[in-house]
């Protein structure tokens, strides 16, 4: 009769917790007891009793310790482990080298992008109660919707008197001016034109209360007109090194005639901030000087983006509560602007959004706003680059498995536990990662120099900074575990008997680790392939945009702006002088070149007989040579007359179509309000190619036109510099104090696509890195295969295989992986390219051959990486490989 | 005049703990140690368990018995060796125990301390019972 056996799960449970040395005996006891229970009480009761027995065995004294002290290895050998790890790395110099280079490249990319992201994301994070500070900005609705970072000056007083929940409120004007201080030979020491000047009241320092006062005090400074508070560094620039209290009472002249007295010095802000103002002129100065015209109080009908309004809520108020009170401001606005079609409902912008909002900008348009999405894309790319370096490591380590299997076998026979072996391999990975980290800090320093245009200008790399150290430490741990854990786990799993008998199947192409290796290689090359496609698409689009006919002439044209605050007469003098200069084909005075970042628009009404058409129309203003200078062609009608009193418009074709005409001749003579349409010009791009061509008109006007465009004859492009020197001489006669700076039109058009150029550079760099690292991995894998199959190749050649046969045999596996990667990632690359191109109103269609070329490119690179080892192996003499045992 | 009673507790050096330990036995330890002696040469967990149960009429769970055995072994009072196996244990070996010289000293010391107490006990107290 077969005896019933005790339930398996109870025995397994016992095994799971019992000390191994006690286990055999105790299990025997249980068997013996179980037999007795069965004969006395039957199977069901016996099971219950046995369960009770096992449960009572679950007690200290029998449960095995979680961390076993091993009799042979103990932690005193840790230095030996490090030594062994060193030796293991040195034994495979090629592989260790490939891993170090790959990892350090990946880590450097991560590090640089971490630095950029950390820099951008920590802007104004140091502000006290920053979550309670908001900027009030204007949101206009009317003929079109738009926002303005400024507000009409009237709003501040309404907020101040009628709103609840506001702890502090400050309104300030952003200003830029030439600065001079008494001293020097001519009585005045002049400085450059400085931005970062604001007109602010003492409340500014209530809202932003992190300023440290080195001289003067918050209570007294900026209270009365003609006072200024400086930052320490700016004070030093103006007056040199002085004891701090001595700065007080010094005089400064802004814009030549605004005389103010220093009433305080504050410490510079070391942290990242957009509030990098250096000169705080008292707000009341604007009302007590000639600035009064420019900065009027209680204005409701105009908004300048230089007027900034910040509020700090009290601790109990939320932004929602303020927004609920906002309709009151909107209704006051409506009341004051009864004839306007626009309505203004002010909004709140949290301080944390200030640095990233593309629509509003920070304080002036000169700063380029980082896009949060770009930052996230950068971070994703960094992580992917590091991933492919880690993949290299995993691939190369597991590929060497058969070589390491013997070592594992011997160690296990000598009593090493699996945990100890995992630790041993991890130490190796840790060492390698550590070297890579050291190397990558060097690479980072070099790369930061090479890609300086790419970086935020005030970005510095200091490896001792806590945030950088934390990142590097985190990197070390994460990379060690990511790269080391799988190889360590799979290598340490070999049973010693199999490993020593050379039966480990690690390198059979069907084994699990081989499959994982293939999958990872496909991932690497898929990523590299997608980046190649991205590079091609981006460069094609950039070339398309730069080469596209904008609808007017751009070559051989330079332009410059005359000082806007100088009287008009001076400009006329300058134009007369320029007219005398030889070598100039044509020149024109106008408000802005055809394509410009600044634009002017207005809502115009046109009565076409049936209905009243209201359209937002962009307006270009200039003299009569404007159209000729830029070679903008007239489709019908004539040029405008150089008279201010007659209002004549030349409209573009898009406006013509919007008005419902097809034949340009029909519209000539029609009236838009009090003006007559006298001509129709061809469409041209007045903005970057991100946006469509919009309705536009050209009218005569030289009064407020500060831009002077000069065209050179086509054949004399080389003579631009000498002629411009003459222009500069003329300029110096008219504006002795102003700097002369001119711009080539083509250059300024290229500037529109700076962001794309930067993205292109990024894509090229990332592609380069991805290809280098992936190919390093492939090179390592193939050289390993070649070494491993030396005998096989020898035998095949001895049996008559040609070098080509061998080459194909060795490359086939790798090439097919690259092709699979191409097939899998092509659809993703297509989707991504399409998504990116959707941002452009005028875009290329990506031709199918781009994908093929990218595929062939990655294949070609892969083949080169492989063949550097395989060709040698295929041509080797079989005698050599077969003779050595 | 009062006469104090001094019981001298012998100490032994425990190689396991690395310190001198009192040769004192717990109640179960004493029973197990004695039973191992009783079973002389045939002492493994099951027989010990049976012996205690039949002689003393008390039940011992395998868990507490195993723990006691191992503790006595680690204190140096018992030593163990793997013995034969058979069908009843499905091939698992028996672990036999026997008393070491230290073990013998320990039970002797225990008995001595008991005896000294017994000897000090006034006859009257026993008679009353």
GROMACS .gro file of N, CA, C and O in nm, chain B residues 54-120:
model
  268
  939UNK      N    1   0.578   0.952   2.722
  939UNK     CA    2   0.536   0.831   2.793
  939UNK      C    3   0.578   0.836   2.940
  939UNK      O    4   0.503   0.799   3.027
  940UNK      N    5   0.702   0.886   2.966
  940UNK     CA    6   0.749   0.884   3.104
  940UNK      C    7   0.686   0.993   3.188
  940UNK      O    8   0.651   0.971   3.304
  941UNK      N    9   0.677   1.110   3.134
  941UNK     CA   10   0.634   1.222   3.215
  941UNK      C   11   0.488   1.259   3.192
  941UNK      O   12   0.433   1.345   3.262
  942UNK      N   13   0.428   1.199   3.091
  942UNK     CA   14   0.287   1.226   3.064
  942UNK      C   15   0.261   1.369   3.021
  942UNK      O   16   0.155   1.424   3.044
  943UNK      N   17   0.358   1.432   2.965
  943UNK     CA   18   0.335   1.569   2.912
  943UNK      C   19   0.370   1.571   2.764
  943UNK      O   20   0.452   1.492   2.717
  944UNK      N   21   0.304   1.655   2.690
  944UNK     CA   22   0.332   1.659   2.547
  944UNK      C   23   0.439   1.766   2.518
  944UNK      O   24   0.447   1.867   2.586
  945UNK      N   25   0.517   1.735   2.419
  945UNK     CA   26   0.620   1.829   2.373
  945UNK      C   27   0.598   1.847   2.224
  945UNK      O   28   0.587   1.748   2.153
  946UNK      N   29   0.594   1.970   2.181
  946UNK     CA   30   0.581   1.989   2.035
  946UNK      C   31   0.719   1.975   1.971
  946UNK      O   32   0.822   1.997   2.035
  947UNK      N   33   0.713   1.935   1.845
  947UNK     CA   34   0.839   1.916   1.773
  947UNK      C   35   0.918   2.046   1.771
  947UNK      O   36   1.040   2.047   1.787
  948UNK      N   37   0.846   2.156   1.754
  948UNK     CA   38   0.913   2.286   1.747
  948UNK      C   39   0.994   2.314   1.872
  948UNK      O   40   1.113   2.341   1.866
  949UNK      N   41   0.929   2.303   1.991
  949UNK     CA   42   1.002   2.338   2.113
  949UNK      C   43   1.113   2.237   2.139
  949UNK      O   44   1.220   2.273   2.189
  950UNK      N   45   1.089   2.111   2.103
  950UNK     CA   46   1.192   2.009   2.124
  950UNK      C   47   1.315   2.038   2.038
  950UNK      O   48   1.428   2.036   2.087
  951UNK      N   49   1.289   2.065   1.910
  951UNK     CA   50   1.402   2.091   1.819
  951UNK      C   51   1.483   2.211   1.866
  951UNK      O   52   1.605   2.208   1.869
  952UNK      N   53   1.412   2.315   1.906
  952UNK     CA   54   1.481   2.435   1.950
  952UNK      C   55   1.566   2.404   2.072
  952UNK      O   56   1.682   2.444   2.081
  953UNK      N   57   1.508   2.328   2.165
  953UNK     CA   58   1.582   2.294   2.287
  953UNK      C   59   1.706   2.211   2.254
  953UNK      O   60   1.816   2.236   2.306
  954UNK      N   61   1.687   2.113   2.167
  954UNK     CA   62   1.800   2.028   2.129
  954UNK      C   63   1.913   2.112   2.070
  954UNK      O   64   2.030   2.097   2.106
  955UNK      N   65   1.877   2.200   1.978
  955UNK     CA   66   1.981   2.279   1.911
  955UNK      C   67   2.049   2.372   2.012
  955UNK      O   68   2.168   2.399   2.002
  956UNK      N   69   1.967   2.426   2.104
  956UNK     CA   70   2.027   2.516   2.200
  956UNK      C   71   2.126   2.441   2.289
  956UNK      O   72   2.236   2.490   2.316
  957UNK      N   73   2.084   2.320   2.333
  957UNK     CA   74   2.175   2.240   2.416
  957UNK      C   75   2.302   2.206   2.340
  957UNK      O   76   2.412   2.207   2.395
  958UNK      N   77   2.283   2.179   2.211
  958UNK     CA   78   2.400   2.146   2.130
  958UNK      C   79   2.493   2.268   2.120
  958UNK      O   80   2.614   2.256   2.137
  959UNK      N   81   2.431   2.383   2.098
  959UNK     CA   82   2.515   2.503   2.081
  959UNK      C   83   2.584   2.540   2.212
  959UNK      O   84   2.691   2.599   2.211
  960UNK      N   85   2.523   2.502   2.327
  960UNK     CA   86   2.587   2.530   2.455
  960UNK      C   87   2.695   2.428   2.484
  960UNK      O   88   2.771   2.441   2.582
  961UNK      N   89   2.697   2.321   2.407
  961UNK     CA   90   2.802   2.222   2.424
  961UNK      C   91   2.762   2.107   2.516
  961UNK      O   92   2.844   2.025   2.552
  962UNK      N   93   2.633   2.101   2.554
  962UNK     CA   94   2.590   1.993   2.642
  962UNK      C   95   2.558   1.866   2.564
  962UNK      O   96   2.557   1.758   2.619
  963UNK      N   97   2.525   1.884   2.435
  963UNK     CA   98   2.492   1.770   2.352
  963UNK      C   99   2.582   1.773   2.230
  963UNK      O  100   2.630   1.879   2.191
  964UNK      N  101   2.604   1.658   2.173
  964UNK     CA  102   2.662   1.656   2.040
  964UNK      C  103   2.576   1.569   1.951
  964UNK      O  104   2.498   1.487   2.000
  965UNK      N  105   2.587   1.591   1.819
  965UNK     CA  106   2.495   1.520   1.730
  965UNK      C  107   2.572   1.459   1.615
  965UNK      O  108   2.683   1.502   1.582
  966UNK      N  109   2.513   1.356   1.558
  966UNK     CA  110   2.569   1.298   1.436
  966UNK      C  111   2.456   1.244   1.352
  966UNK      O  112   2.353   1.202   1.407
  967UNK      N  113   2.473   1.251   1.222
  967UNK     CA  114   2.369   1.198   1.134
  967UNK      C  115   2.376   1.046   1.133
  967UNK      O  116   2.485   0.988   1.120
  968UNK      N  117   2.264   0.985   1.147
  968UNK     CA  118   2.259   0.840   1.146
  968UNK      C  119   2.193   0.788   1.021
  968UNK      O  120   2.182   0.859   0.920
  969UNK      N  121   2.147   0.664   1.030
  969UNK     CA  122   2.090   0.599   0.912
  969UNK      C  123   1.951   0.656   0.882
  969UNK      O  124   1.894   0.730   0.961
  970UNK      N  125   1.902   0.621   0.765
  970UNK     CA  126   1.767   0.663   0.731
  970UNK      C  127   1.689   0.540   0.689
  970UNK      O  128   1.746   0.434   0.665
  971UNK      N  129   1.560   0.553   0.675
  971UNK     CA  130   1.481   0.440   0.626
  971UNK      C  131   1.354   0.490   0.560
  971UNK      O  132   1.334   0.610   0.541
  972UNK      N  133   1.269   0.395   0.529
  972UNK     CA  134   1.148   0.423   0.453
  972UNK      C  135   1.054   0.518   0.529
  972UNK      O  136   0.992   0.604   0.470
  973UNK      N  137   1.051   0.501   0.663
  973UNK     CA  138   0.958   0.583   0.743
  973UNK      C  139   0.990   0.732   0.725
  973UNK      O  140   0.902   0.816   0.716
  974UNK      N  141   1.118   0.763   0.716
  974UNK     CA  142   1.159   0.904   0.702
  974UNK      C  143   1.178   0.944   0.556
  974UNK      O  144   1.230   1.051   0.526
  975UNK      N  145   1.138   0.859   0.468
  975UNK     CA  146   1.149   0.885   0.323
  975UNK      C  147   1.290   0.935   0.287
  975UNK      O  148   1.307   1.034   0.217
  976UNK      N  149   1.386   0.868   0.342
  976UNK     CA  150   1.524   0.897   0.303
  976UNK      C  151   1.591   1.007   0.381
  976UNK      O  152   1.710   1.030   0.363
  977UNK      N  153   1.514   1.080   0.465
  977UNK     CA  154   1.578   1.187   0.542
  977UNK      C  155   1.655   1.125   0.658
  977UNK      O  156   1.601   1.037   0.729
  978UNK      N  157   1.778   1.172   0.682
  978UNK     CA  158   1.861   1.110   0.786
  978UNK      C  159   1.807   1.141   0.926
  978UNK      O  160   1.736   1.240   0.946
  979UNK      N  161   1.841   1.054   1.020
  979UNK     CA  162   1.811   1.084   1.161
  979UNK      C  163   1.930   1.158   1.219
  979UNK      O  164   2.044   1.127   1.188
  980UNK      N  165   1.902   1.254   1.306
  980UNK     CA  166   2.010   1.324   1.375
  980UNK      C  167   2.010   1.274   1.520
  980UNK      O  168   1.918   1.302   1.596
  981UNK      N  169   2.114   1.196   1.552
  981UNK     CA  170   2.121   1.139   1.687
  981UNK      C  171   2.196   1.234   1.779
  981UNK      O  172   2.287   1.304   1.737
  982UNK      N  173   2.154   1.233   1.905
  982UNK     CA  174   2.221   1.317   2.004
  982UNK      C  175   2.279   1.232   2.114
  982UNK      O  176   2.225   1.127   2.148
  983UNK      N  177   2.393   1.279   2.169
  983UNK     CA  178   2.439   1.218   2.293
  983UNK      C  179   2.500   1.325   2.384
  983UNK      O  180   2.539   1.431   2.338
  984UNK      N  181   2.505   1.290   2.512
  984UNK     CA  182   2.548   1.390   2.610
  984UNK      C  183   2.700   1.401   2.605
  984UNK      O  184   2.771   1.301   2.594
  985UNK      N  185   2.748   1.524   2.615
  985UNK     CA  186   2.892   1.545   2.621
  985UNK      C  187   2.936   1.547   2.768
  985UNK      O  188   2.851   1.542   2.859
  986UNK      N  189   3.065   1.553   2.791
  986UNK     CA  190   3.116   1.560   2.928
  986UNK      C  191   3.061   1.684   2.998
  986UNK      O  192   3.019   1.680   3.113
  987UNK      N  193   3.059   1.795   2.922
  987UNK     CA  194   3.001   1.919   2.977
  987UNK      C  195   2.857   1.896   3.018
  987UNK      O  196   2.813   1.942   3.123
  988UNK      N  197   2.785   1.825   2.932
  988UNK     CA  198   2.645   1.799   2.960
  988UNK      C  199   2.630   1.722   3.090
  988UNK      O  200   2.543   1.753   3.172
  989UNK      N  201   2.718   1.622   3.105
  989UNK     CA  202   2.709   1.542   3.227
  989UNK      C  203   2.735   1.631   3.348
  989UNK      O  204   2.663   1.625   3.448
  990UNK      N  205   2.837   1.719   3.336
  990UNK     CA  206   2.866   1.810   3.447
  990UNK      C  207   2.745   1.897   3.475
  990UNK      O  208   2.711   1.923   3.591
  991UNK      N  209   2.681   1.942   3.371
  991UNK     CA  210   2.569   2.034   3.387
  991UNK      C  211   2.455   1.966   3.461
  991UNK      O  212   2.399   2.024   3.555
  992UNK      N  213   2.420   1.840   3.421
  992UNK     CA  214   2.309   1.776   3.496
  992UNK      C  215   2.353   1.745   3.639
  992UNK      O  216   2.274   1.756   3.731
  993UNK      N  217   2.479   1.706   3.651
  993UNK     CA  218   2.527   1.679   3.787
  993UNK      C  219   2.514   1.805   3.872
  993UNK      O  220   2.467   1.799   3.987
  994UNK      N  221   2.557   1.918   3.814
  994UNK     CA  222   2.550   2.043   3.889
  994UNK      C  223   2.407   2.075   3.924
  994UNK      O  224   2.378   2.120   4.036
  995UNK      N  225   2.318   2.050   3.832
  995UNK     CA  226   2.177   2.077   3.858
  995UNK      C  227   2.129   1.990   3.974
  995UNK      O  228   2.060   2.038   4.065
  996UNK      N  229   2.168   1.862   3.965
  996UNK     CA  230   2.123   1.772   4.072
  996UNK      C  231   2.180   1.814   4.206
  996UNK      O  232   2.112   1.815   4.307
  997UNK      N  233   2.308   1.853   4.203
  997UNK     CA  234   2.372   1.894   4.328
  997UNK      C  235   2.298   2.012   4.389
  997UNK      O  236   2.273   2.015   4.510
  998UNK      N  237   2.265   2.106   4.306
  998UNK     CA  238   2.199   2.224   4.362
  998UNK      C  239   2.062   2.186   4.417
  998UNK      O  240   2.020   2.234   4.522
  999UNK      N  241   1.995   2.097   4.347
  999UNK     CA  242   1.867   2.049   4.400
  999UNK      C  243   1.888   1.979   4.534
  999UNK      O  244   1.815   2.001   4.632
 1000UNK      N  245   1.991   1.891   4.533
 1000UNK     CA  246   2.016   1.812   4.655
 1000UNK      C  247   2.045   1.902   4.773
 1000UNK      O  248   1.996   1.879   4.884
 1001UNK      N  249   2.126   2.006   4.746
 1001UNK     CA  250   2.160   2.092   4.859
 1001UNK      C  251   2.035   2.159   4.913
 1001UNK      O  252   2.021   2.176   5.034
 1002UNK      N  253   1.945   2.189   4.825
 1002UNK     CA  254   1.818   2.245   4.872
 1002UNK      C  255   1.740   2.141   4.952
 1002UNK      O  256   1.684   2.169   5.058
 1003UNK      N  257   1.734   2.018   4.895
 1003UNK     CA  258   1.662   1.911   4.965
 1003UNK      C  259   1.721   1.889   5.104
 1003UNK      O  260   1.648   1.874   5.202
 1004UNK      N  261   1.853   1.887   5.108
 1004UNK     CA  262   1.917   1.860   5.235
 1004UNK      C  263   1.888   1.969   5.337
 1004UNK      O  264   1.881   1.943   5.457
 1005UNK      N  265   1.873   2.089   5.289
 1005UNK     CA  266   1.848   2.199   5.381
 1005UNK      C  267   1.704   2.204   5.427
 1005UNK      O  268   1.671   2.274   5.522
   0.00000   0.00000   0.00000
